[in-house]
């Protein structure tokens, strides 16, 4: 004997599951998911592609029709410091409350979880569907925002499953593609460095010695024209030699650390082991530091500053202070208690400062090198704010 | 003892005696009281001297805002431990003053009232000079240690016995003998004496002993067996170290390889 309640619940449940399958199959039929995955895998600009993918009218219309209280779709991709880049549909007028929420969002426990997260911001209910990376770690998110209650029985999950799978596959392929590009670039740089070392650097090294001999010989001549000319040649060859060495070492030292903070700390430890100087790292801007552009260049300026310090400063104490102010951006200050820096260095063949200035200029950063009032030198690098 | 405490408390409470706040302000440590939500409820005079902030301005401000950003997590961990164990906690933190200057502080936290989680009292002792001094000592030690290890030779201190039992050997040992210093120190796996060529062992012993008797340095060359089985010619210069009474405490010196492989 089947009672009416059981019969009704069976029928309702069966109907609901049929309906869920139908909505899912409708979603499957209306979008070309393999094309989405392909576009993601091959793009060189995720920031441009993802908003246009989210804006597709087929997707938006389907979500609006199938999901009660549907508001919008977003994709979050990871930035350093547990933060996320928010990809919103291109035509969507940004909701400031939601954008503020996403921009300050930090999910600190990425792991192997595949379960959805739910959050609430004002009247909005937000569902996060994790997108796993190639290592099966939860890394990016497909986010659905509702202006009211979240549909029951995983309706949104069922509808969006094909899109989520396509995004996951596409982003994984994109990640692999980027890793291959990075690896190829690194291999090419190393090969070029080896070629430079074996060719031009050897010739410049020889020329440097010959130019020195030539200059010494010209010093004995009475004609000042030759003395001036030979001195100039010696200096320019010296600079070219130093620049070449710099390019070779830049190509060989790869930025392997995940974070610039730890790369600076490791650099400091390296120089600490090679000198009797007390090194102190005062990093008050760990998170902002991870978002700076061209971390490699920043690291090389810090390395050059520390190298000069160990070689020339006569200091016993050095402090690296990293700070961040919203109006100024990130500043890295390296200061010591040594003999200070002379405004007109006696050795004109010291090119370290010129190279640092050149790197800072390329970064759009401000580099200030000065003698401290208390004695010693202060090198201050002010990095441009990232747009 | 209890009677003594009672009388001291009575004396402090008596209207003609010293005021308790004056006493706390006279301390050379910062004393603070932290209320719920980590906010400062009270700070003595030394806190103002330490941080440059007037005590009144700090009232109800979050204590974490005075802690160096990198140390805030340590503070939170200690804070949790404190609540779990209900016991006083001691830790080192960097406090930032008004001018953003770092002060290393040893901070001890304890409950102000028995059986109540809040408020907490804490004392902060500025240990910056001690930290600076320790850093300088560490840097000197590190610098000397690395210098000794980078010298392309084996620097050693040994006992004056036939095995030449090593008390210290520098990293140069690896290149010279093919063995790590750890294997050789205190004859852990082998003695330096066993590496000296059999035909040279007696000469080495006699020459060193003669120099010691004459109270002078010794300079010797001999053959040494490398771990890879080859024999190397080495040059050694050293001298004995003596106590004030003239007892021989050991031998110190340096050993260079004269050539690569014989």
XYZ file of C-alpha atoms in Angstrom:
649
model
C 0.000 0.000 0.000
C 1.591 3.319 -1.030
C 0.234 6.371 0.700
C -0.477 9.623 -1.083
C 2.402 11.508 0.562
C 4.966 8.930 -0.588
C 3.490 8.919 -4.051
C 3.535 12.689 -4.287
C 7.068 12.971 -2.921
C 8.234 10.268 -5.358
C 6.579 12.033 -8.263
C 7.849 15.474 -7.269
C 11.347 14.133 -6.754
C 11.319 12.296 -10.076
C 9.997 15.351 -11.851
C 12.596 17.574 -10.233
C 15.488 15.331 -11.221
C 14.143 15.103 -14.747
C 13.863 18.874 -14.815
C 17.433 19.262 -13.477
C 18.721 16.920 -16.162
C 16.763 18.870 -18.733
C 18.196 22.226 -17.622
C 21.673 20.767 -17.623
C 21.202 19.326 -21.082
C 19.760 22.641 -22.309
C 22.867 24.408 -20.979
C 25.067 21.803 -22.659
C 23.361 22.294 -25.997
C 23.391 26.060 -26.055
C 27.126 26.721 -25.578
C 30.208 25.367 -27.322
C 32.162 24.258 -24.274
C 35.044 22.691 -26.177
C 35.548 26.084 -27.862
C 35.617 27.784 -24.431
C 38.284 25.329 -23.229
C 40.251 25.793 -26.467
C 40.122 29.600 -26.272
C 41.342 29.504 -22.662
C 44.135 27.079 -23.462
C 45.498 29.179 -26.304
C 44.956 32.755 -25.098
C 47.828 34.992 -24.136
C 45.489 37.380 -22.354
C 43.181 35.820 -19.776
C 42.092 39.241 -18.508
C 40.593 40.067 -21.888
C 39.148 36.651 -22.676
C 37.361 35.756 -19.435
C 35.038 38.832 -19.330
C 34.006 38.207 -22.947
C 33.336 34.511 -22.205
C 31.158 35.473 -19.258
C 29.283 38.032 -21.357
C 27.986 35.533 -23.928
C 24.265 36.120 -24.252
C 23.590 32.360 -24.502
C 25.126 31.882 -21.080
C 23.559 34.931 -19.439
C 20.098 34.251 -20.897
C 20.248 30.630 -19.830
C 21.270 31.520 -16.276
C 18.582 34.200 -16.030
C 15.933 31.791 -17.331
C 16.912 28.756 -15.297
C 18.160 30.175 -12.015
C 15.671 32.126 -9.883
C 17.167 35.325 -8.397
C 20.210 35.028 -10.693
C 22.281 38.231 -10.671
C 25.707 37.694 -12.200
C 28.631 35.359 -12.891
C 32.286 36.013 -12.048
C 35.550 34.140 -12.298
C 38.285 34.610 -9.704
C 41.863 33.737 -10.628
C 44.621 33.801 -8.011
C 46.986 36.682 -7.383
C 49.847 36.571 -4.897
C 49.115 36.984 -1.198
C 45.918 34.873 -1.233
C 44.144 37.574 -3.243
C 42.129 37.149 -6.416
C 41.773 38.884 -9.727
C 38.065 39.452 -10.387
C 36.887 38.780 -13.939
C 33.425 40.255 -14.413
C 31.223 40.089 -17.541
C 32.328 42.851 -19.900
C 28.934 44.553 -20.117
C 28.047 44.294 -16.458
C 27.901 47.643 -14.614
C 30.160 46.961 -11.614
C 28.391 46.637 -8.287
C 30.750 48.504 -5.898
C 29.723 46.476 -2.866
C 30.402 43.182 -4.626
C 33.637 44.387 -6.238
C 34.928 45.607 -2.861
C 34.001 42.268 -1.355
C 35.818 40.274 -4.066
C 38.872 42.520 -4.022
C 39.306 42.151 -0.271
C 38.476 38.428 -0.388
C 41.207 36.088 0.791
C 40.766 32.356 0.760
C 43.650 31.153 2.843
C 43.104 27.428 2.690
C 43.453 26.299 -0.896
C 43.572 22.530 -0.945
C 42.121 19.534 -2.670
C 38.549 20.455 -1.728
C 36.019 20.271 -4.500
C 33.062 21.500 -2.492
C 31.347 24.794 -3.090
C 31.548 27.714 -0.667
C 28.648 29.999 0.111
C 28.855 33.580 1.329
C 26.529 36.498 1.838
C 27.145 40.170 1.040
C 24.227 42.449 1.886
C 21.185 41.065 0.034
C 23.378 38.961 -2.265
C 24.060 35.267 -1.805
C 27.270 34.097 -3.431
C 28.226 30.540 -4.408
C 31.863 29.675 -5.185
C 32.511 26.657 -7.398
C 36.206 25.691 -7.145
C 38.232 25.215 -10.324
C 41.186 22.926 -9.711
C 44.641 23.454 -11.177
C 46.845 20.752 -12.715
C 47.995 19.669 -9.274
C 44.311 19.160 -8.283
C 44.452 22.122 -5.922
C 41.517 24.452 -5.588
C 42.882 27.569 -7.250
C 40.338 29.619 -9.183
C 36.583 29.963 -8.712
C 33.485 30.260 -10.823
C 31.222 32.504 -8.762
C 27.458 32.884 -9.089
C 25.707 35.763 -7.371
C 22.003 35.622 -6.490
C 19.872 38.578 -5.452
C 17.833 36.295 -3.228
C 17.864 32.720 -1.953
C 20.117 30.156 -3.612
C 18.150 27.605 -5.692
C 17.788 24.313 -3.876
C 18.938 20.823 -4.811
C 22.165 21.893 -6.512
C 20.229 23.372 -9.396
C 22.962 25.951 -10.086
C 25.686 23.303 -9.810
C 23.906 21.049 -12.297
C 23.305 23.853 -14.755
C 26.859 25.176 -14.588
C 28.691 21.834 -14.418
C 29.617 21.765 -18.139
C 30.814 25.377 -18.004
C 32.802 24.661 -14.854
C 34.438 21.609 -16.454
C 35.281 23.576 -19.593
C 36.776 26.441 -17.549
C 38.767 24.014 -15.421
C 40.161 22.155 -18.418
C 40.891 25.381 -20.283
C 42.643 27.004 -17.307
C 44.686 23.861 -16.663
C 45.809 23.784 -20.290
C 46.560 27.520 -20.103
C 48.671 26.932 -16.962
C 50.631 24.155 -18.725
C 51.083 26.319 -21.815
C 52.402 29.225 -19.710
C 54.805 26.917 -17.865
C 56.135 25.637 -21.189
C 56.600 29.207 -22.451
C 58.413 30.228 -19.245
C 60.640 27.178 -19.484
C 61.442 27.844 -23.149
C 62.221 31.508 -22.426
C 64.488 30.504 -19.540
C 66.319 27.917 -21.661
C 66.790 30.464 -24.435
C 68.114 33.054 -21.979
C 70.551 30.524 -20.538
C 71.741 29.545 -24.019
C 72.248 33.215 -24.925
C 74.113 33.787 -21.666
C 76.424 30.868 -22.439
C 77.057 32.251 -25.954
C 77.731 35.727 -24.564
C 80.114 34.297 -21.993
C 82.064 32.373 -24.596
C 82.207 35.135 -27.189
C 81.726 38.837 -26.464
C 82.559 38.633 -22.746
C 85.915 36.990 -23.531
C 86.739 39.611 -26.158
C 85.708 42.461 -23.870
C 87.769 40.994 -21.064
C 90.797 40.959 -23.374
C 90.027 44.472 -24.652
C 89.755 45.713 -21.077
C 93.303 44.585 -20.340
C 94.623 46.031 -23.612
C 92.811 49.329 -23.044
C 94.401 49.560 -19.603
C 97.852 48.994 -21.116
C 97.117 51.512 -23.870
C 95.950 54.088 -21.351
C 99.056 53.558 -19.194
C 101.245 54.084 -22.263
C 99.323 57.216 -23.320
C 99.773 58.741 -19.865
C 103.448 59.142 -20.708
C 102.675 61.074 -23.910
C 102.758 64.831 -23.878
C 99.716 65.291 -26.094
C 96.614 65.487 -23.797
C 94.325 64.506 -26.707
C 95.623 60.914 -26.696
C 95.477 60.711 -22.912
C 91.846 61.828 -22.898
C 90.926 59.536 -25.769
C 92.574 56.443 -24.307
C 91.012 57.110 -20.884
C 87.585 57.379 -22.494
C 88.109 54.145 -24.444
C 89.210 52.348 -21.268
C 86.140 53.529 -19.362
C 83.661 52.657 -22.092
C 85.156 49.193 -22.560
C 84.992 48.736 -18.783
C 81.320 49.679 -18.775
C 80.538 47.388 -21.727
C 82.359 44.545 -19.958
C 80.425 45.114 -16.740
C 77.105 45.343 -18.588
C 77.802 42.080 -20.380
C 78.645 40.351 -17.106
C 75.442 41.753 -15.662
C 73.360 40.381 -18.541
C 75.018 36.978 -18.144
C 74.394 36.837 -14.400
C 70.789 38.061 -14.847
C 70.154 35.239 -17.284
C 71.673 32.609 -15.062
C 70.095 33.638 -11.788
C 66.506 32.610 -12.179
C 63.799 33.915 -9.982
C 62.831 30.575 -8.535
C 61.192 31.662 -5.320
C 57.458 31.964 -5.377
C 57.527 35.186 -3.385
C 59.659 38.286 -3.738
C 59.772 38.582 0.079
C 61.483 35.225 0.435
C 63.751 35.965 -2.548
C 64.962 39.157 -0.810
C 65.396 37.259 2.456
C 67.446 34.554 0.718
C 69.587 37.205 -0.992
C 70.193 38.846 2.364
C 71.183 35.491 3.901
C 73.567 34.876 0.994
C 75.398 38.178 1.555
C 75.289 37.653 5.315
C 77.255 34.423 4.878
C 79.904 36.258 2.872
C 80.557 39.142 5.263
C 80.745 40.066 8.923
C 77.952 42.625 8.597
C 74.789 42.402 10.715
C 71.825 42.209 8.322
C 68.341 43.029 9.496
C 65.207 42.596 7.400
C 62.199 44.665 8.420
C 59.449 43.712 5.990
C 56.195 45.524 6.723
C 54.702 45.033 3.284
C 54.750 41.308 2.535
C 51.468 41.243 0.665
C 51.843 44.465 -1.399
C 55.367 43.341 -2.318
C 53.989 40.247 -4.024
C 51.938 42.339 -6.439
C 54.771 44.516 -7.797
C 55.569 44.316 -11.503
C 58.876 42.809 -12.672
C 59.969 41.177 -9.388
C 63.157 39.981 -11.129
C 64.317 43.536 -11.778
C 63.495 44.557 -8.204
C 65.490 41.622 -6.877
C 68.492 42.549 -9.030
C 68.476 46.136 -7.754
C 68.415 44.846 -4.158
C 71.234 42.397 -4.980
C 73.327 45.167 -6.543
C 72.722 47.425 -3.525
C 73.806 44.660 -1.126
C 76.779 43.762 -3.309
C 77.990 47.390 -3.319
C 77.398 47.584 0.405
C 79.493 44.496 1.187
C 82.263 45.653 -1.162
C 82.522 49.325 -0.389
C 80.526 50.476 2.655
C 82.817 49.431 5.568
C 79.540 49.013 7.471
C 78.911 46.798 10.491
C 75.118 47.014 10.369
C 72.631 46.980 7.492
C 68.887 47.231 7.502
C 66.472 46.465 4.684
C 63.117 48.099 5.356
C 60.167 47.336 3.088
C 57.114 49.517 3.589
C 53.876 50.230 1.785
C 51.699 53.313 1.731
C 48.558 53.550 -0.355
C 49.586 56.948 -1.780
C 53.266 56.155 -2.408
C 53.325 52.432 -3.125
C 56.017 49.977 -2.051
C 59.413 51.323 -0.941
C 62.515 49.229 -0.359
C 65.225 50.970 1.648
C 68.687 49.548 2.191
C 70.662 51.541 4.738
C 73.965 50.982 6.473
C 76.211 52.599 9.060
C 79.329 52.635 6.889
C 81.457 55.406 5.448
C 78.707 56.801 3.227
C 78.837 57.553 -0.451
C 80.854 60.338 -2.013
C 78.974 62.601 -4.405
C 81.818 62.315 -6.953
C 83.201 58.809 -6.759
C 86.951 58.680 -7.294
C 86.718 55.509 -9.350
C 85.027 56.269 -12.619
C 85.048 52.595 -13.502
C 82.356 51.813 -10.893
C 79.276 51.017 -12.881
C 77.081 49.413 -10.189
C 75.114 52.596 -9.528
C 74.618 53.291 -13.233
C 73.244 49.777 -13.721
C 70.899 50.136 -10.735
C 69.642 53.463 -12.080
C 69.127 51.955 -15.504
C 67.097 49.060 -14.084
C 65.014 51.409 -11.915
C 64.311 53.632 -14.915
C 63.052 50.637 -16.890
C 60.745 49.748 -13.997
C 59.383 53.280 -13.771
C 60.685 53.308 -10.184
C 62.496 56.084 -8.335
C 65.952 55.290 -7.034
C 67.528 57.577 -4.482
C 71.064 57.052 -3.212
C 72.248 59.367 -0.463
C 74.444 59.686 2.580
C 72.523 59.309 5.840
C 72.671 62.111 8.382
C 73.748 59.609 11.043
C 76.478 58.298 8.708
C 76.356 55.529 6.154
C 74.393 55.194 2.938
C 70.707 54.935 2.173
C 69.464 53.421 -1.073
C 65.739 53.906 -1.490
C 63.767 52.273 -4.298
C 60.207 53.511 -4.703
C 58.263 51.149 -6.911
C 55.462 52.437 -9.081
C 51.934 51.622 -8.016
C 50.376 48.894 -10.126
C 47.368 50.030 -12.094
C 55.058 35.632 53.915
C 51.309 36.234 53.594
C 51.475 38.586 56.556
C 54.284 40.487 54.854
C 52.263 40.831 51.630
C 49.248 41.962 53.632
C 51.268 44.624 55.407
C 52.800 45.784 52.097
C 49.343 46.021 50.554
C 48.057 47.922 53.594
C 50.979 50.310 53.337
C 50.275 50.938 49.662
C 46.619 51.529 50.389
C 47.202 53.902 53.281
C 46.491 57.533 52.377
C 49.911 58.785 53.470
C 51.869 56.191 51.566
C 53.003 56.060 47.968
C 50.282 56.029 45.335
C 50.055 52.723 43.399
C 49.947 54.493 40.030
C 53.084 56.458 40.932
C 54.777 53.153 41.666
C 53.730 51.636 38.301
C 54.753 54.805 36.458
C 58.171 54.670 38.095
C 58.904 51.228 36.604
C 61.424 50.974 33.815
C 59.207 48.476 31.990
C 56.021 49.274 30.112
C 52.922 47.987 31.904
C 49.696 47.686 29.941
C 46.226 46.262 30.478
C 44.476 44.684 27.498
C 40.715 44.399 27.511
C 38.458 42.283 25.352
C 38.966 42.508 21.564
C 42.679 43.107 22.107
C 42.265 46.801 22.995
C 44.444 48.742 25.384
C 42.697 49.732 28.574
C 45.639 51.149 30.462
C 49.282 52.009 29.806
C 51.841 53.348 32.261
C 54.294 56.190 31.679
C 57.064 53.993 30.363
C 54.755 52.795 27.554
C 54.582 56.412 26.365
C 58.382 56.694 26.556
C 58.748 53.449 24.611
C 56.237 54.155 21.857
C 56.092 57.946 21.773
C 52.296 57.788 22.084
C 50.566 59.454 25.039
C 48.877 56.845 27.244
C 45.506 58.596 26.879
C 45.750 58.442 23.058
C 46.331 54.695 23.182
C 43.266 53.919 25.249
C 40.857 51.553 23.444
C 43.260 51.299 20.496
C 43.949 47.733 19.261
C 47.222 46.528 20.770
C 48.104 44.778 17.486
C 48.469 48.125 15.724
C 51.635 48.745 17.759
C 53.103 45.339 16.822
C 55.294 44.883 13.757
C 53.146 43.353 10.964
C 55.372 40.271 10.764
C 54.991 39.566 14.503
C 51.224 39.914 14.738
C 50.668 36.233 13.973
C 53.089 35.265 16.797
C 51.129 37.475 19.124
C 47.843 35.826 18.093
C 49.343 32.363 18.623
C 50.657 33.302 22.072
C 47.298 34.832 22.858
C 45.485 31.590 21.970
C 47.953 29.551 24.024
C 47.414 31.897 26.893
C 43.671 31.294 26.785
C 44.049 27.539 26.377
C 46.585 27.101 29.156
C 45.385 29.984 31.352
C 49.031 30.499 32.142
C 51.321 33.452 31.663
C 53.093 33.605 28.303
C 56.470 35.077 27.442
C 57.476 36.082 23.931
C 59.608 38.523 21.970
C 57.885 41.013 19.712
C 58.836 44.057 17.713
C 56.913 47.165 18.766
C 56.786 50.091 16.343
C 56.986 53.534 17.913
C 55.434 56.755 16.660
C 58.387 57.322 14.309
C 58.077 53.732 12.990
C 61.311 52.752 14.750
C 61.482 49.100 15.801
C 61.878 48.200 19.505
C 62.432 44.553 20.367
C 60.432 43.827 23.510
C 60.144 40.857 25.813
C 56.470 40.732 26.686
C 54.896 38.718 29.506
C 51.121 38.369 29.602
C 49.056 37.216 32.566
C 45.417 37.490 33.698
C 44.687 40.576 35.753
C 41.999 38.881 37.815
C 41.923 35.234 38.864
C 39.627 32.915 36.864
C 38.708 35.585 34.334
C 40.036 35.695 30.782
C 39.884 39.491 30.579
C 41.384 41.925 31.184
C 45.023 40.918 30.827
C 48.050 42.634 32.232
C 51.331 42.644 30.337
C 54.828 43.926 30.955
C 57.129 44.935 28.099
C 60.859 45.151 28.561
C 62.840 46.857 25.775
C 65.560 44.355 24.860
C 66.720 46.123 21.672
C 70.302 46.726 22.962
C 70.597 43.044 23.928
C 69.289 41.945 20.511
C 71.715 44.301 18.723
C 74.608 43.011 20.801
C 73.626 39.376 20.087
C 73.356 40.156 16.362
C 76.870 41.642 16.356
C 78.266 38.588 18.198
C 76.500 36.238 15.789
C 77.778 38.189 12.782
C 81.365 38.066 14.106
C 81.128 34.339 14.803
C 79.528 33.653 11.414
C 82.096 35.770 9.608
C 85.050 34.056 11.308
C 83.558 30.606 10.890
C 82.901 31.099 7.190
C 86.368 32.594 6.705
C 88.004 29.565 8.320
C 85.875 27.194 6.239
C 86.648 28.975 2.978
C 90.446 28.946 3.437
C 91.820 26.520 0.816
C 93.618 24.461 3.434
C 92.768 22.426 6.532
C 92.911 24.427 9.724
C 92.860 22.226 12.799
C 93.270 21.814 16.525
C 94.338 18.339 17.611
C 95.482 16.437 20.686
C 99.155 15.654 20.950
C 98.856 11.888 20.496
C 100.065 9.422 17.899
C 96.621 9.355 16.236
C 96.503 13.165 16.016
C 92.948 13.104 17.354
C 91.211 16.173 15.907
C 89.146 18.488 18.106
C 88.384 20.894 15.275
C 88.944 20.778 11.540
C 87.833 23.306 8.956
C 85.890 22.504 5.791
C 89.195 22.411 3.889
C 89.434 18.852 5.267
C 87.063 17.666 2.509
C 89.320 18.797 -0.301
C 92.573 17.796 1.398
C 91.614 14.314 2.642
C 88.352 13.477 0.851
C 86.623 12.960 4.222
C 84.109 15.208 5.976
C 85.226 16.983 9.167
C 82.567 15.084 11.145
C 84.233 11.742 10.330
C 87.534 12.952 11.700
C 86.572 14.921 14.793
C 87.358 12.875 17.909
C 88.234 9.955 15.601
C 84.510 9.382 14.965
C 85.290 7.128 12.005
C 88.981 7.542 11.382
C 92.006 9.338 12.802
C 94.101 11.867 10.927
C 97.162 9.842 11.964
C 95.891 6.820 10.029
C 95.925 8.888 6.804
C 99.620 9.724 7.093
C 101.763 7.454 4.913
C 103.184 4.575 6.970
C 106.760 5.513 6.097
C 106.250 9.145 7.227
C 104.381 8.620 10.508
C 107.482 8.352 12.684
C 109.159 11.399 11.150
C 106.014 13.469 11.634
C 105.734 12.468 15.294
C 109.435 13.088 16.022
C 109.600 16.466 14.265
C 106.491 17.767 16.028
C 107.667 16.562 19.452
C 111.094 18.121 18.964
C 109.524 21.477 18.051
C 107.271 21.298 21.084
C 110.239 20.581 23.354
C 112.076 23.563 21.847
C 108.957 25.723 22.248
C 108.836 26.650 18.570
C 106.616 26.166 15.516
C 107.078 23.112 13.357
C 107.090 22.980 9.550
C 106.887 19.548 7.965
C 106.079 17.953 4.633
C 104.843 14.381 4.328
C 102.594 12.116 2.295
C 98.896 11.766 3.021
C 96.461 9.124 1.777
C 93.389 10.678 0.143
C 89.987 8.955 0.411
C 90.117 8.176 -3.318
C 93.236 6.057 -2.708
C 95.818 8.449 -4.119
C 98.721 9.884 -2.156
C 99.217 13.633 -1.755
C 102.216 15.612 -0.671
C 101.208 18.049 2.095
C 102.848 20.892 3.987
C 101.941 21.519 7.620
C 102.821 24.420 9.889
C 101.685 24.462 13.466
C 102.551 24.960 17.090
C 101.564 23.656 20.473
C 99.221 25.516 22.796
C 100.361 25.602 26.394
C 98.627 26.342 29.686
C 100.099 29.017 32.013
C 101.949 26.254 33.832
C 103.493 24.995 30.585
C 101.337 21.884 30.087
C 100.725 21.024 26.439
C 96.976 21.332 25.759
C 97.030 20.522 22.065
C 98.386 21.368 18.634
C 97.022 24.007 16.260
C 98.018 24.529 12.680
C 97.264 24.519 9.011
C 97.862 21.882 6.328
C 98.120 22.667 2.595
C 98.267 20.325 -0.358
C 101.587 20.894 -2.130
C 100.502 19.326 -5.352
C 97.450 17.618 -6.689
C 98.016 13.890 -6.883
C 101.343 12.086 -6.696
